[in-house]
mmCIF file of C-alpha atoms and ligand atoms in Angstrom:
data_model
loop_
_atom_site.group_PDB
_atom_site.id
_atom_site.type_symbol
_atom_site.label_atom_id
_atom_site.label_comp_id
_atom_site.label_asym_id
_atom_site.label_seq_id
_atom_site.Cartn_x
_atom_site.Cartn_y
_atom_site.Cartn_z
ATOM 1 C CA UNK E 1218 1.612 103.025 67.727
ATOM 2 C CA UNK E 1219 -1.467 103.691 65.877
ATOM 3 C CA UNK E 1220 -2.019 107.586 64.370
ATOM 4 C CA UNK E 1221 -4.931 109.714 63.995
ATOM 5 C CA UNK E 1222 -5.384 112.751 61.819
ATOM 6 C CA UNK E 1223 -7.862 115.203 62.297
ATOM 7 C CA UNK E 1224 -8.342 118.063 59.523
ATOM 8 C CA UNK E 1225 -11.395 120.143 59.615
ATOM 9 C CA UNK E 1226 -12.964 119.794 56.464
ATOM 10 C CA UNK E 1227 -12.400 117.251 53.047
ATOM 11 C CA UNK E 1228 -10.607 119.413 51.493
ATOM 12 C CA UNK E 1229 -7.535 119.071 54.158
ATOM 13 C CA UNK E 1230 -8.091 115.134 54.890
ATOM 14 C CA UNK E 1231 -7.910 114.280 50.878
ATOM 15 C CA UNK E 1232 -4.148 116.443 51.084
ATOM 16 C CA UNK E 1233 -2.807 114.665 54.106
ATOM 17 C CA UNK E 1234 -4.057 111.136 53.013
ATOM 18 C CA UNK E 1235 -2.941 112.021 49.513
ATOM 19 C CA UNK E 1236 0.698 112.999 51.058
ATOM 20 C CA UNK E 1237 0.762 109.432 53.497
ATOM 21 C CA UNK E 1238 0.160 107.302 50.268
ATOM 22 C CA UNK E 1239 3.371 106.557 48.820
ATOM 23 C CA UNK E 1240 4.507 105.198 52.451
ATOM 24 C CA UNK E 1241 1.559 103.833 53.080
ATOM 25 C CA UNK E 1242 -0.154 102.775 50.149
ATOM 26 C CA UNK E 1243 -3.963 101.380 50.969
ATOM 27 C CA UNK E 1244 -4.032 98.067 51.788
ATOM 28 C CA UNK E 1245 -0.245 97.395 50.549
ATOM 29 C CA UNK E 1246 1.686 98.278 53.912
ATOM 30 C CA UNK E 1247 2.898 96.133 56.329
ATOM 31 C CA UNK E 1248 1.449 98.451 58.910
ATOM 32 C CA UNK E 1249 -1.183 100.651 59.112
ATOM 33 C CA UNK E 1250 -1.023 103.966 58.101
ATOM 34 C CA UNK E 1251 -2.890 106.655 60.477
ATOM 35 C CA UNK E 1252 -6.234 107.589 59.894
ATOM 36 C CA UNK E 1253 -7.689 110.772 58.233
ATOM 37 C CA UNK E 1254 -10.823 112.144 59.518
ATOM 38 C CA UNK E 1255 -12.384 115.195 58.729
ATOM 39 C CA UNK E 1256 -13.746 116.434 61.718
ATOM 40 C CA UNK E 1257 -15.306 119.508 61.147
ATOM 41 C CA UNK E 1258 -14.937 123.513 61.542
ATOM 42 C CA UNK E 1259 -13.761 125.081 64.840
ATOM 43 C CA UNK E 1260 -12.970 123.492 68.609
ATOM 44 C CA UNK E 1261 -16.554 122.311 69.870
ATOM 45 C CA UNK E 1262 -16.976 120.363 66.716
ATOM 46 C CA UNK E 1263 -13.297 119.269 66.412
ATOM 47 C CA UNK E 1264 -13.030 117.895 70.337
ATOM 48 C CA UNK E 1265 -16.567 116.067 69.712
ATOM 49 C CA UNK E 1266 -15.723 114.429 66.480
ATOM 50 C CA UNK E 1267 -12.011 113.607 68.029
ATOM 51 C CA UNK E 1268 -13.658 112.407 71.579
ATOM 52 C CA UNK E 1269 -15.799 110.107 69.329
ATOM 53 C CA UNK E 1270 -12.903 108.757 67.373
ATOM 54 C CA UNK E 1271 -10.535 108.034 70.337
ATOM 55 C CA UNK E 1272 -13.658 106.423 72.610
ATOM 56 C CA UNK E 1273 -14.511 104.071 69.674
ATOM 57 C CA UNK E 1274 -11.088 102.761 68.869
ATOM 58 C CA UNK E 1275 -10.628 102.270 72.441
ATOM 59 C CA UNK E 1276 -13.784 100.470 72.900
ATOM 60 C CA UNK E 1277 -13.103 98.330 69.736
ATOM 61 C CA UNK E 1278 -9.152 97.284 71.448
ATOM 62 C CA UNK E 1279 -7.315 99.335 68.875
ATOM 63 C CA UNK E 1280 -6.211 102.420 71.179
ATOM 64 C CA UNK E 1281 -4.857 105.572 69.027
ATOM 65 C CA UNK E 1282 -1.142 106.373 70.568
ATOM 66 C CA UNK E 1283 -0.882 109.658 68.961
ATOM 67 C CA UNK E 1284 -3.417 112.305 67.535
ATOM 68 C CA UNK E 1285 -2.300 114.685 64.887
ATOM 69 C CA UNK E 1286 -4.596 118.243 64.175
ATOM 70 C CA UNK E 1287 -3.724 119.121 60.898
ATOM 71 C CA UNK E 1288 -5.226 121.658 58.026
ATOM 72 C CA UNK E 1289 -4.851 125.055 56.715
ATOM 73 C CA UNK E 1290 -3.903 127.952 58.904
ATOM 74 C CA UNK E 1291 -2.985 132.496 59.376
ATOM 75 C CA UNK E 1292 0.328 132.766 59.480
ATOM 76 C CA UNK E 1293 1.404 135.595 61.909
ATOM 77 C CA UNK E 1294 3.370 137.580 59.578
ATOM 78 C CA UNK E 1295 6.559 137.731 59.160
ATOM 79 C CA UNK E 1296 7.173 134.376 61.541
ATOM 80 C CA UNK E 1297 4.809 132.157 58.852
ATOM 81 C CA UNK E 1298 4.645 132.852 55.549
ATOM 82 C CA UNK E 1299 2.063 131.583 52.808
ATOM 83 C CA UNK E 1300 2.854 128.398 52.073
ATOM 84 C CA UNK E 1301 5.220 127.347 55.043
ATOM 85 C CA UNK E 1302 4.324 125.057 57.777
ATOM 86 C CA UNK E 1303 4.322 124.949 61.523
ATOM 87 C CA UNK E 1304 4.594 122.576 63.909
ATOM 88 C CA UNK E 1305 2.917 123.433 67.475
ATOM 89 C CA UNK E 1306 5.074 123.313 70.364
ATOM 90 C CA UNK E 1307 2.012 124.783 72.391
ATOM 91 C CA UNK E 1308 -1.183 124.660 71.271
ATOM 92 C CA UNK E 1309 -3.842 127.696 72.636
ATOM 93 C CA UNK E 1310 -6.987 128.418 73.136
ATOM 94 C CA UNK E 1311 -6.095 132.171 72.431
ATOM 95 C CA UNK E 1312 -10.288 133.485 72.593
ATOM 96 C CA UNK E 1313 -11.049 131.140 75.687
ATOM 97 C CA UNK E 1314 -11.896 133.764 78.874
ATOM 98 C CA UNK E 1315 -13.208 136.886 79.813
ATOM 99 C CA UNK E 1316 -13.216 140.351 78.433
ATOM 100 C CA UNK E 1317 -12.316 142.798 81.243
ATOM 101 C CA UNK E 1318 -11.945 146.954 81.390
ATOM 102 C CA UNK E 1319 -8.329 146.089 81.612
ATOM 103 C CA UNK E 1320 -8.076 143.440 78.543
ATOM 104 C CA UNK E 1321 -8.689 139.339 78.367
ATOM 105 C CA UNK E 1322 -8.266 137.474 80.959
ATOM 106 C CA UNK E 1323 -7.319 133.601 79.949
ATOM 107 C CA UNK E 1324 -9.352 130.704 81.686
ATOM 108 C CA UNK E 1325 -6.453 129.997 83.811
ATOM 109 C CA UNK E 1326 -6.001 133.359 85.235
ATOM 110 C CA UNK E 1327 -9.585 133.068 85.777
ATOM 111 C CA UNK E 1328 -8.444 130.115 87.807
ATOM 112 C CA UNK E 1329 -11.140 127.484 86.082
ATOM 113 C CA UNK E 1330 -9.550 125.772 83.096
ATOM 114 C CA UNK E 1331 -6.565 125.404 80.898
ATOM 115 C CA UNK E 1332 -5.281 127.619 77.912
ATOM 116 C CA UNK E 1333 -3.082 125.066 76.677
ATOM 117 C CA UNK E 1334 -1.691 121.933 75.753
ATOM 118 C CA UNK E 1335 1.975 121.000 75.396
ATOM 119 C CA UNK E 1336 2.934 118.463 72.455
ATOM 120 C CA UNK E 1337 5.802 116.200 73.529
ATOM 121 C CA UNK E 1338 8.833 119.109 72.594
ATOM 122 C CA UNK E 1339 10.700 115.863 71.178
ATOM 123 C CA UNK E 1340 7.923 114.846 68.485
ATOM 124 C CA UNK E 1341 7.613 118.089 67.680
ATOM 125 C CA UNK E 1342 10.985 119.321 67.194
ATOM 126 C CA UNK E 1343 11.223 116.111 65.486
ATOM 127 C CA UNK E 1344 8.076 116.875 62.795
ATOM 128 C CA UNK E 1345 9.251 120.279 62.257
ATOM 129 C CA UNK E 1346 13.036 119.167 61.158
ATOM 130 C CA UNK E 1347 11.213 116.267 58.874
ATOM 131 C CA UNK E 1348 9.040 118.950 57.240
ATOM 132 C CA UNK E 1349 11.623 122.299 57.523
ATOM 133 C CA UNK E 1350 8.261 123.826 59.566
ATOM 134 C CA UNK E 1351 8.520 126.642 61.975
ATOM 135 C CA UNK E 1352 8.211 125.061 65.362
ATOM 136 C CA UNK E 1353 5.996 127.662 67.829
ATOM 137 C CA UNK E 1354 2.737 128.190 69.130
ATOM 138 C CA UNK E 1355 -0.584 127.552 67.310
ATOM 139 C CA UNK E 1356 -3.511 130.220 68.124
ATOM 140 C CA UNK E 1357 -7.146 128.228 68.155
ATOM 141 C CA UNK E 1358 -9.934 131.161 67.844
ATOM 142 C CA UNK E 1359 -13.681 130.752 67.027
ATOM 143 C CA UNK E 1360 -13.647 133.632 65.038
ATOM 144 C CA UNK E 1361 -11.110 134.382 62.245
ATOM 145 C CA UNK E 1362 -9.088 137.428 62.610
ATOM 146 C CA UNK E 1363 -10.027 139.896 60.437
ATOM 147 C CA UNK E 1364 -8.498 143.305 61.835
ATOM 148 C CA UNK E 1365 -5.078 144.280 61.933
ATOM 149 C CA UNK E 1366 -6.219 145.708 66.002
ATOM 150 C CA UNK E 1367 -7.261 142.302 66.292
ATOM 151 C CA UNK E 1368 -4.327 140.520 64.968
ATOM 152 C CA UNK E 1369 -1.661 143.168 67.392
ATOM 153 C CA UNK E 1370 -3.928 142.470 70.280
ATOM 154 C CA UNK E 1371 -3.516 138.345 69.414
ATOM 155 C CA UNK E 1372 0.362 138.748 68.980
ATOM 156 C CA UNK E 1373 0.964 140.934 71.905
ATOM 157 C CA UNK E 1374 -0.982 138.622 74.273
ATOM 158 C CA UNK E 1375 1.163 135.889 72.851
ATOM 159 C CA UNK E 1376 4.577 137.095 70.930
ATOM 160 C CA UNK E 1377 6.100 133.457 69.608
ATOM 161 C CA UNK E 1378 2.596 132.185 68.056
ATOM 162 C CA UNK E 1379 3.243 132.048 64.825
ATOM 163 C CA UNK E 1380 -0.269 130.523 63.470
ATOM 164 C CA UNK E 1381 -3.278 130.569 64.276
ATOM 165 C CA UNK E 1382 -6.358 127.984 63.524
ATOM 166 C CA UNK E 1383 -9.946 127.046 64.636
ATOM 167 C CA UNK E 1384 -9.584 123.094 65.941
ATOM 168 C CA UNK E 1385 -6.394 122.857 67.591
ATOM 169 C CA UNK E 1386 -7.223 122.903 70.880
ATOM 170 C CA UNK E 1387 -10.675 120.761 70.695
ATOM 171 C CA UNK E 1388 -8.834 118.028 69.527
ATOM 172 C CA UNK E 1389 -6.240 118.531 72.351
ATOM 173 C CA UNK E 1390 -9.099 118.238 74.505
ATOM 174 C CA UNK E 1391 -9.849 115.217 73.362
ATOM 175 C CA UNK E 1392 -6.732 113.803 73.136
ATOM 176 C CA UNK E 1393 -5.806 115.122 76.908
ATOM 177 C CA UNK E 1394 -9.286 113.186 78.066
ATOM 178 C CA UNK E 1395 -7.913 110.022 76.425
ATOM 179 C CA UNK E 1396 -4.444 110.275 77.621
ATOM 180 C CA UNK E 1397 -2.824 110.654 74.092
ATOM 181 C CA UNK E 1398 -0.544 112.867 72.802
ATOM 182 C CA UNK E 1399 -1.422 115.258 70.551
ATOM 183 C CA UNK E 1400 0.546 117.147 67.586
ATOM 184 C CA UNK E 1401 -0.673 120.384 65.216
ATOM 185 C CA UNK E 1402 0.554 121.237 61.937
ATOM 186 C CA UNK E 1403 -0.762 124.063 60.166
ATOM 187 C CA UNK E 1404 0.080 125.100 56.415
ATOM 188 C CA UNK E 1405 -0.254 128.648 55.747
ATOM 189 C CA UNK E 1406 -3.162 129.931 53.723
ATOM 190 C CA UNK E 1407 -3.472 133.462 54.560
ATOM 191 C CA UNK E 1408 -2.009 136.320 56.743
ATOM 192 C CA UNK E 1409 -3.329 136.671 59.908
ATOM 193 C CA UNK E 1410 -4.578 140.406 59.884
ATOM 194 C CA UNK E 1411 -7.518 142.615 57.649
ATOM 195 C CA UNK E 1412 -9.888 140.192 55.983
ATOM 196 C CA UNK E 1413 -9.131 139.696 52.535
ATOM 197 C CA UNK E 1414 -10.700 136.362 51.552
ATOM 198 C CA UNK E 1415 -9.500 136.970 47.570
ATOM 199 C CA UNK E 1416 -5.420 136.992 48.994
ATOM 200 C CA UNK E 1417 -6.289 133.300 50.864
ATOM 201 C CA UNK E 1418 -3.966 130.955 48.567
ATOM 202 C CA UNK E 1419 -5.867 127.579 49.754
ATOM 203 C CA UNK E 1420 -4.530 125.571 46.591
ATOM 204 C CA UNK E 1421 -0.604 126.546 47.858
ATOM 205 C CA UNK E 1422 -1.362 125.922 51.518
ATOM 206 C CA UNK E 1423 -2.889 122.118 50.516
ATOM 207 C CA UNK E 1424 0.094 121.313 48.401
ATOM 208 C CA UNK E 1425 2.270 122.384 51.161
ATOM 209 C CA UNK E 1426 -0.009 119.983 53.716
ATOM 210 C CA UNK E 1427 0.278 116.994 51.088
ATOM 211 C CA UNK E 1428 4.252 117.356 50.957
ATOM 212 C CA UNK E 1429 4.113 117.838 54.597
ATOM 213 C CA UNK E 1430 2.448 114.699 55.216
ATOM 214 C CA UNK E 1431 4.569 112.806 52.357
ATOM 215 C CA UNK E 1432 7.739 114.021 54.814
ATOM 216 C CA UNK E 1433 6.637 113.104 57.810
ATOM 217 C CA UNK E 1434 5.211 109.319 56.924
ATOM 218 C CA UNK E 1435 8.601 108.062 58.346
ATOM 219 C CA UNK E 1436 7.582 109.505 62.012
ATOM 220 C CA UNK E 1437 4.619 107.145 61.772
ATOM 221 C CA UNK E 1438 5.942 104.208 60.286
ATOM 222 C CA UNK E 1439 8.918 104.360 63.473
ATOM 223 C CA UNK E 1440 5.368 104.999 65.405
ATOM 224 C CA UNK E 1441 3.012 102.323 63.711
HETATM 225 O O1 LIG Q 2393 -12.649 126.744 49.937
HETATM 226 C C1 LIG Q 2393 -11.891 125.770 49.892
HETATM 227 O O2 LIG Q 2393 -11.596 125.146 48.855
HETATM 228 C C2 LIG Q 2393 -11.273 125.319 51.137
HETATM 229 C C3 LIG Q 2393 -10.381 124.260 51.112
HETATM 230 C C4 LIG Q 2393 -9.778 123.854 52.274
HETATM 231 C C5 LIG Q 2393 -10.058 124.510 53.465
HETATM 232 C C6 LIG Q 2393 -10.942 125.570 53.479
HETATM 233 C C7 LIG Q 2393 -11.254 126.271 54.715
HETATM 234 O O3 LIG Q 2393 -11.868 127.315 54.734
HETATM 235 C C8 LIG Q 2393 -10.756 125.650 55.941
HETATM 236 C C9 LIG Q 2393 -11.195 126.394 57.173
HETATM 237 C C10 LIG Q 2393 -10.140 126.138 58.189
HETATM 238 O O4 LIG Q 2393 -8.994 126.865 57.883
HETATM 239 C C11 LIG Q 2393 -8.365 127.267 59.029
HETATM 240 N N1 LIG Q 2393 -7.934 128.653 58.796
HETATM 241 C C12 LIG Q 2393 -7.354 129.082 57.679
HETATM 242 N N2 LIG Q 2393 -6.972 130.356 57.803
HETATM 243 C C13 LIG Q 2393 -7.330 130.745 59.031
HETATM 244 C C14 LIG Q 2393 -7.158 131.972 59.749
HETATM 245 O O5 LIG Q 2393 -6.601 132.976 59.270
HETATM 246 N N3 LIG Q 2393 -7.646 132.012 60.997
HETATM 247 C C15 LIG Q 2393 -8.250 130.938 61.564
HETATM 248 N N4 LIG Q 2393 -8.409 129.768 60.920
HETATM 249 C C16 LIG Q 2393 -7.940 129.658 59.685
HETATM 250 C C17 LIG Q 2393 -9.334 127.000 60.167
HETATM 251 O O6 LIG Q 2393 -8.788 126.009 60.971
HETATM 252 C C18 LIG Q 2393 -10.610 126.558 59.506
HETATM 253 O O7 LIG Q 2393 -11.172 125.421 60.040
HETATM 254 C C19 LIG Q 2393 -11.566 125.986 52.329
#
């Protein structure tokens, strides 16, 4: 089974191919390791980069079984703490619909699209136990939260989520397109709630990916 990642920006690729290395070190494994992309910031350019990625490989014979969104993420206090992980076991496009007088109304109950994708529960429970990550549902928003109304209105509309993110869904998209499955795992930067850009500990949440990543290599290698 071949593996790709897809992190929004360098920053997150260099920590997840930094954390794959000792199982699969370049060009020394029996097997190849999964790829690292970086695919860019939020769902439209996420899905595109992804949609390229999965059309090319299968054009070239080299199919991608599995497709893994990974990066830095809001933790929905007190379910995700700075520097813990979690593992998707739905994965939502929480901004995706309308704006009513009576609140949001989701794509779905607009009765034109889908609000979300399921990872196989299996894989998942099975990355969270590798990696000791929260297993629940991963937010995708354009726009960061950056109000506490915000962040109440986000967890009432969906209690378990305990993340959120800006690519997760896109690259579901993509993946669902292809017929692949398709995992998140988001390391916690920041609360999700009032903007306060100086309390974001990025260096913590990319150590956390990289140890992640080291931790799950044996999922691959039984999936390479
Ligand atoms: O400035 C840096 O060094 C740096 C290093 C790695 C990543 C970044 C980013 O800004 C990544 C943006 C990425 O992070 C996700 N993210 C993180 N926190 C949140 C949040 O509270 N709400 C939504 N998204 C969040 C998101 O997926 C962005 O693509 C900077």
């Amino acid at each position: 089974m071949r593996v790709l990642v897809v992190t929004a920006v360098a920053a997150e690729s260099e920590s997840v191919a930094a954390g794959l290395t000792a199982r699969f070190p370049a060009g020394r494994s029996a097997r190849p390791g999964p790829t690292v992309m970086a695919g860019g910031v939020g769902p439209a350019a996420a899905a595109a980069a992804t949609a390229a990625a999965l059309a090319l490989a299968s054009a070239g014979g080299t199919p991608y079984d599995l497709v893994v969104s990974a990066g830095i993420g809001g933790g929905f206090p007190p379910h995700a703490p700075i520097g813990s992980l979690v593992v998707a076991d739905a994965i939502v496009a929480a901004d995706l619909g309308a704006e009513t007088a009576e609140g949001f109304l989701s794509v779905d109950e607009l009765g034109f699209g889908r609000t979300a994708h399921l990872p196989p529960a299996a894989l998942a429970a099975r990355a969270a136990g590798l990696t000791g990550a929260r297993c629940a549902p991963v937010l995708t928003v354009s726009t960061v939260t950056g109000t506490a109304a915000r962040a109440a209105e986000l967890s009432g509309r969906h209690p378990r989520a305990a993340a959120e993110a800006m690519e997760g869904f896109g690259v579901a998209e993509a993946a669902a397109a292809h017929g692949v499955a398709v995992l998140e795992i988001r390391a916690i930067s920041n609360a999700v709630g009032p903007r306060d850009r100086a309390a974001w500990r990025i260096g913590a949440a990319l150590a956390a990916l990289r140890t992640g990543f080291e931790q799950l290599s044996p999922l691959f290698e039984e999936s390479s």
